[in-house]
Amino acid sequence: MDRRDMEATTTGRMAVLLQHLTPTTSSIVSSLHPLPCLGFTPAEFNSDPPSFDLLSMRKLLDGHNIEERDAVFKLMESSDLFILKHIGGDIFLGADYNQPMEAQRSITMDRIHFLLRKGVFRGWLTNDDLQFAFERSAVHESLGTFDHSLGIKLGVHFHLWGGAVKYLGTERHHRKWLQATEDYVVKGCFAMTELGHGSNVRGIETVTTYDTSTQEFVVNTPCESAQKYWIGGAANDATHAVVFSQLHINGRKEGVHAFIVQIRDGKGQVCQGVKIADCGHKIGLNGVDNGRIWFDNVRVPRENLLNSVADVTANGEYVSSIKDPEQRFGAFMAPLTFGRVTIATSAVYMAKIGLATAIRYALTRRAFSPSPDVPEVLLLDYPSHQHRLIPLLAKTYAASFAANQLKKIYVNRTPADAKTIHVLSSGYKAMFSWHNVKTLQECREACGGQGLKSENRIGQLKAEYDVQLTFEGDNNVLMQQVSKALIGEYFAAKKKGKPLIAFGLKHVNIVNAPAQTSHSSSVLQSKDFQIALFQLRERDLLHRLVANISGQMSQGSSVADALLKNYHLAEDLGYAFSERCVLETFIAVEEEKTHSSIKSLLEWLRALYILSSIDENPVFLRYGYITPKQAQAIQSEITRLCMELRPQALALVDAFGLPRGLLGPIAFDWIKYNSWEHVENRGKDEKSSATFLASL
């Protein structure tokens, strides 16, 4: 190519470029003129009117304190601290996850100080009224629904630090620390996890000794694996920590105990003997300042031992009313189960946000048409799309009812409820957090490319809540803990020669209960068939696990080793127990005196939840709990139930009671929100183009 040809080619390319960049009014108007095919039709036009009272259903789902929840949402809408963006007169709430880590941490504390000034936290540690406990829970759930980092920062300060002081401490600690914590004069953190130990709390390596000459405890980090790790609030803000440590008294190891340790002074300077480092950037929860802590001969007063379970006298004598170390450790850990209760509940609310957004989008977005002369088909009118979302909706309803029941048990707990709370909270925390992540992933995919946008929340929520699978206990370990508790009760009953009663396991005493082999629609949908099938699964898995463990123990294995070798059965049993409890709670809600229109929908939702669970879980066919014909019939029944529920899908997500601002923009007029009129910085872009053209 000679020089003349190159110049001609360059001139041609510049002409094309100028044609694209020159703001010709006529071309812009014609290219952006809304054509009929691009019109937006609200989800309400593509759905049946609600066949039930939305408020009544919401009361069943939220369980309590709807007014307080709505008041918190309105409070957040009143402050720019909580508003992510304004689009076309609409407000969208949320955290800006595109901000640098330090900015996210800073605004999280700004939000806490705003809420503190508004009196939101008044009584959170000092009001012991049972009804107030539900109100506090409702407010905390609502704040966590806005942003996981905000919920976790509050949870660490009030429930972990404050809860440890309140329930592991005694009156001397309550007087000194609770009001100061409530007023944020003291900012607390919870230093349990270490680099080398997470779920295995018994194995932590931090060591505390007692100096009788000064009546002080001396806390030390003896090795790098003993550094406290992932401690929320430690990197920037916390002034004090509840430090879990091995207590050594007069050369005797007394096990894990908790101590109040100051880690920063009133000016925010790290205290002598304490070293703190940042855990750094994470895939989510960057509004929480997770830190690492080392202790080098840090001295704390004798009174800083949280002594509800055990104490050390001034002359160094270890005293406890519970002589057995195992029972003492159990009593020591029992008050800390609330973390799993809150995770189970918050996971359900995140699934609600994902489903409300994805289902609304699926009721307005169309794709493909059977022929050129008919409109494209709504996403939610595709059976495959219904199968992706509506069973998850049914499971979210089931999880809501179960989480509410768990909260009631916890708030009204007595010492006799400790085992039940431990087992239920372990199973539900694992089950519901798994369900949440699965639901958010499916909703993200169901929204296509729009699911990738941070402003639409779903994808970001998946990253924010992924941590729930491992903190407060790895889910797989928790399911094994559930099975361990069930086996313990089984062996204890056998040893006493009495029937098994605990944890709703009376059905385990049934011998050779026949399986129902009918595959008719009426049988598959009946609660009697469903509860019998779930009991059969749980009963058989328990017997299989007991037989395996007993056989291996006869060959010299310990119970612990045998349980580890049968981890797959243990996890299946833990899940079977949890699902059976969820089903029983669902049936109890269904049988309450609710309106017939709600009852009929709940029957469909319960049937869809159960049949979907059976369809997805291989143990039902693996061990012959259902026949192949039943498996085929169940799949057909799922498809039919999805079609039956499709007209009410919008009403079912509206019954969640979530404010519009908490959903992603694609839940509403996504064409308007993506129009040129609402492009941010468009004036800047136009100016940049004009400057470039002027320079040519």
Short mmCIF file of C-alpha atoms in Angstrom, two decimals, residues 239-422:
data_model
loop_
_atom_site.label_atom_id
_atom_site.label_comp_id
_atom_site.label_asym_id
_atom_site.label_seq_id
_atom_site.Cartn_x
_atom_site.Cartn_y
_atom_site.Cartn_z
CA THR A 239 -11.33 -1.23 72.53
CA HIS A 240 -11.92 -4.50 74.38
CA ALA A 241 -12.03 -8.19 73.57
CA VAL A 242 -13.48 -11.29 75.17
CA VAL A 243 -10.43 -13.53 74.81
CA PHE A 244 -10.88 -17.30 74.89
CA SER A 245 -7.84 -19.00 76.32
CA GLN A 246 -6.57 -22.17 77.98
CA LEU A 247 -6.45 -21.49 81.73
CA HIS A 248 -3.49 -22.94 83.62
CA ILE A 249 -3.69 -22.76 87.42
CA ASN A 250 -0.84 -24.08 89.56
CA GLY A 251 0.40 -26.22 86.69
CA ARG A 252 -3.04 -27.74 86.09
CA LYS A 253 -4.90 -27.25 82.79
CA GLU A 254 -8.47 -26.24 83.51
CA GLY A 255 -9.61 -25.88 79.91
CA VAL A 256 -10.99 -22.97 77.88
CA HIS A 257 -12.18 -19.86 79.72
CA ALA A 258 -13.02 -16.29 78.70
CA PHE A 259 -11.39 -13.06 79.86
CA ILE A 260 -12.09 -9.38 79.25
CA VAL A 261 -8.92 -7.82 77.84
CA GLN A 262 -8.47 -4.17 76.86
CA ILE A 263 -6.71 -3.93 73.49
CA ARG A 264 -6.89 -0.14 72.83
CA ASP A 265 -6.91 2.88 75.11
CA GLY A 266 -9.38 5.75 75.02
CA LYS A 267 -7.39 7.45 72.26
CA GLY A 268 -7.48 4.39 70.03
CA GLN A 269 -3.84 3.43 70.65
CA VAL A 270 -3.05 -0.29 70.89
CA CYS A 271 -2.30 -1.28 74.49
CA GLN A 272 1.09 -2.41 75.74
CA GLY A 273 1.79 -6.08 75.08
CA VAL A 274 -0.88 -6.28 72.38
CA LYS A 275 -0.10 -6.48 68.67
CA ILE A 276 -2.83 -6.11 66.04
CA ALA A 277 -2.71 -6.67 62.29
CA ASP A 278 -5.35 -6.41 59.58
CA CYS A 279 -6.73 -9.57 57.95
CA GLY A 280 -6.97 -7.59 54.70
CA HIS A 281 -9.41 -7.56 51.81
CA LYS A 282 -12.02 -10.33 51.57
CA ILE A 283 -14.44 -11.58 48.90
CA GLY A 284 -17.21 -9.99 50.97
CA LEU A 285 -17.89 -8.30 54.32
CA ASN A 286 -15.29 -5.60 53.68
CA GLY A 287 -17.25 -3.23 55.90
CA VAL A 288 -16.07 -5.35 58.85
CA ASP A 289 -12.53 -4.72 60.11
CA ASN A 290 -11.38 -8.28 60.77
CA GLY A 291 -8.06 -8.38 62.58
CA ARG A 292 -5.38 -10.59 64.09
CA ILE A 293 -4.25 -10.25 67.71
CA TRP A 294 -1.12 -11.37 69.60
CA PHE A 295 -0.67 -11.10 73.38
CA ASP A 296 2.70 -10.78 75.12
CA ASN A 297 2.35 -11.04 78.91
CA VAL A 298 -0.80 -8.90 78.90
CA ARG A 299 -2.05 -8.49 82.45
CA VAL A 300 -5.74 -8.19 83.35
CA PRO A 301 -7.41 -7.96 86.80
CA ARG A 302 -8.67 -11.19 88.38
CA GLU A 303 -12.21 -9.78 88.13
CA ASN A 304 -11.98 -9.86 84.32
CA LEU A 305 -12.48 -13.62 84.23
CA LEU A 306 -16.06 -14.24 83.07
CA ASN A 307 -17.04 -16.45 85.97
CA SER A 308 -20.59 -17.74 85.58
CA VAL A 309 -19.25 -21.29 85.21
CA ALA A 310 -15.95 -21.18 87.14
CA ASP A 311 -13.82 -18.72 89.10
CA VAL A 312 -10.36 -18.25 90.57
CA THR A 313 -10.05 -16.98 94.13
CA ALA A 314 -7.65 -14.25 95.18
CA ASN A 315 -5.13 -16.84 96.40
CA GLY A 316 -5.27 -18.77 93.11
CA GLU A 317 -7.72 -21.57 93.88
CA TYR A 318 -9.82 -22.78 90.94
CA VAL A 319 -13.50 -23.27 91.89
CA SER A 320 -16.51 -24.50 89.94
CA SER A 321 -19.85 -26.04 90.84
CA ILE A 322 -19.51 -28.27 87.77
CA LYS A 323 -16.83 -30.85 88.47
CA ASP A 324 -16.90 -32.73 85.16
CA PRO A 325 -14.70 -30.89 82.59
CA GLU A 326 -16.88 -31.97 79.66
CA GLN A 327 -20.06 -30.73 81.31
CA ARG A 328 -18.28 -27.55 82.33
CA PHE A 329 -17.19 -26.91 78.75
CA GLY A 330 -20.74 -27.58 77.53
CA ALA A 331 -22.20 -25.15 80.06
CA PHE A 332 -19.57 -22.62 79.09
CA MET A 333 -20.41 -22.82 75.35
CA ALA A 334 -24.21 -23.11 75.65
CA PRO A 335 -24.96 -19.35 75.77
CA LEU A 336 -23.03 -18.80 72.54
CA THR A 337 -25.47 -20.67 70.26
CA PHE A 338 -27.30 -17.44 69.42
CA GLY A 339 -24.81 -16.80 66.62
CA ARG A 340 -26.09 -19.83 64.74
CA VAL A 341 -29.69 -18.79 65.40
CA THR A 342 -29.11 -15.37 63.83
CA ILE A 343 -27.23 -16.84 60.84
CA ALA A 344 -30.09 -19.22 60.10
CA THR A 345 -32.57 -16.33 60.14
CA SER A 346 -30.47 -13.86 58.15
CA ALA A 347 -29.76 -16.46 55.46
CA VAL A 348 -33.49 -16.79 54.85
CA TYR A 349 -33.90 -13.03 54.38
CA MET A 350 -31.13 -12.90 51.78
CA ALA A 351 -32.80 -15.70 49.83
CA LYS A 352 -35.98 -13.59 49.94
CA ILE A 353 -34.20 -10.62 48.34
CA GLY A 354 -32.78 -12.81 45.58
CA LEU A 355 -36.13 -14.46 44.84
CA ALA A 356 -38.15 -11.23 44.95
CA THR A 357 -35.76 -9.62 42.47
CA ALA A 358 -35.45 -12.62 40.14
CA ILE A 359 -39.16 -13.45 40.06
CA ARG A 360 -40.17 -9.84 39.43
CA TYR A 361 -37.62 -9.65 36.62
CA ALA A 362 -38.89 -12.94 35.18
CA LEU A 363 -42.42 -11.47 35.10
CA THR A 364 -41.30 -8.52 32.94
CA ARG A 365 -38.46 -9.86 30.77
CA ARG A 366 -39.28 -11.73 27.59
CA ALA A 367 -37.14 -13.97 25.40
CA PHE A 368 -37.91 -15.71 22.10
CA SER A 369 -41.28 -16.26 20.51
CA PRO A 370 -42.80 -19.39 18.98
CA SER A 371 -43.43 -17.52 15.72
CA PRO A 372 -42.61 -14.05 14.29
CA ASP A 373 -46.14 -12.71 14.66
CA VAL A 374 -46.59 -13.34 18.41
CA PRO A 375 -44.96 -11.62 21.41
CA GLU A 376 -41.90 -13.08 23.01
CA VAL A 377 -42.52 -15.35 25.99
CA LEU A 378 -42.15 -14.15 29.58
CA LEU A 379 -39.27 -15.88 31.34
CA LEU A 380 -41.53 -17.15 34.11
CA ASP A 381 -43.87 -18.73 31.58
CA TYR A 382 -41.13 -21.16 30.58
CA PRO A 383 -41.54 -24.40 32.60
CA SER A 384 -37.76 -24.60 32.96
CA HIS A 385 -37.62 -21.12 34.52
CA GLN A 386 -40.47 -21.99 36.87
CA HIS A 387 -38.57 -25.11 37.92
CA ARG A 388 -35.50 -22.99 38.67
CA LEU A 389 -37.19 -20.48 40.95
CA ILE A 390 -40.53 -21.63 42.36
CA PRO A 391 -39.24 -24.68 44.31
CA LEU A 392 -36.66 -22.37 45.91
CA LEU A 393 -39.52 -20.03 46.81
CA ALA A 394 -41.33 -22.92 48.51
CA LYS A 395 -38.19 -23.88 50.43
CA THR A 396 -37.73 -20.28 51.55
CA TYR A 397 -41.24 -20.29 53.01
CA ALA A 398 -40.42 -23.53 54.85
CA ALA A 399 -37.15 -22.08 56.16
CA SER A 400 -38.91 -18.91 57.35
CA PHE A 401 -41.35 -20.86 59.49
CA ALA A 402 -38.60 -23.04 60.95
CA ALA A 403 -36.30 -20.09 61.71
CA ASN A 404 -39.14 -18.32 63.53
CA GLN A 405 -39.79 -21.41 65.63
CA LEU A 406 -36.09 -21.70 66.49
CA LYS A 407 -36.08 -18.06 67.62
CA LYS A 408 -39.09 -18.67 69.87
CA ILE A 409 -37.38 -21.65 71.49
CA TYR A 410 -34.21 -19.63 72.03
CA VAL A 411 -35.87 -16.51 73.46
CA ASN A 412 -38.07 -18.58 75.83
CA ARG A 413 -35.29 -21.04 76.65
CA THR A 414 -34.73 -22.81 79.94
CA PRO A 415 -31.64 -24.85 80.91
CA ALA A 416 -33.52 -27.95 79.79
CA ASP A 417 -33.65 -26.58 76.24
CA ALA A 418 -29.85 -26.33 75.81
CA LYS A 419 -29.46 -29.60 73.87
CA THR A 420 -32.43 -28.92 71.62
CA ILE A 421 -31.18 -25.43 70.80
CA HIS A 422 -27.67 -26.72 70.08
#
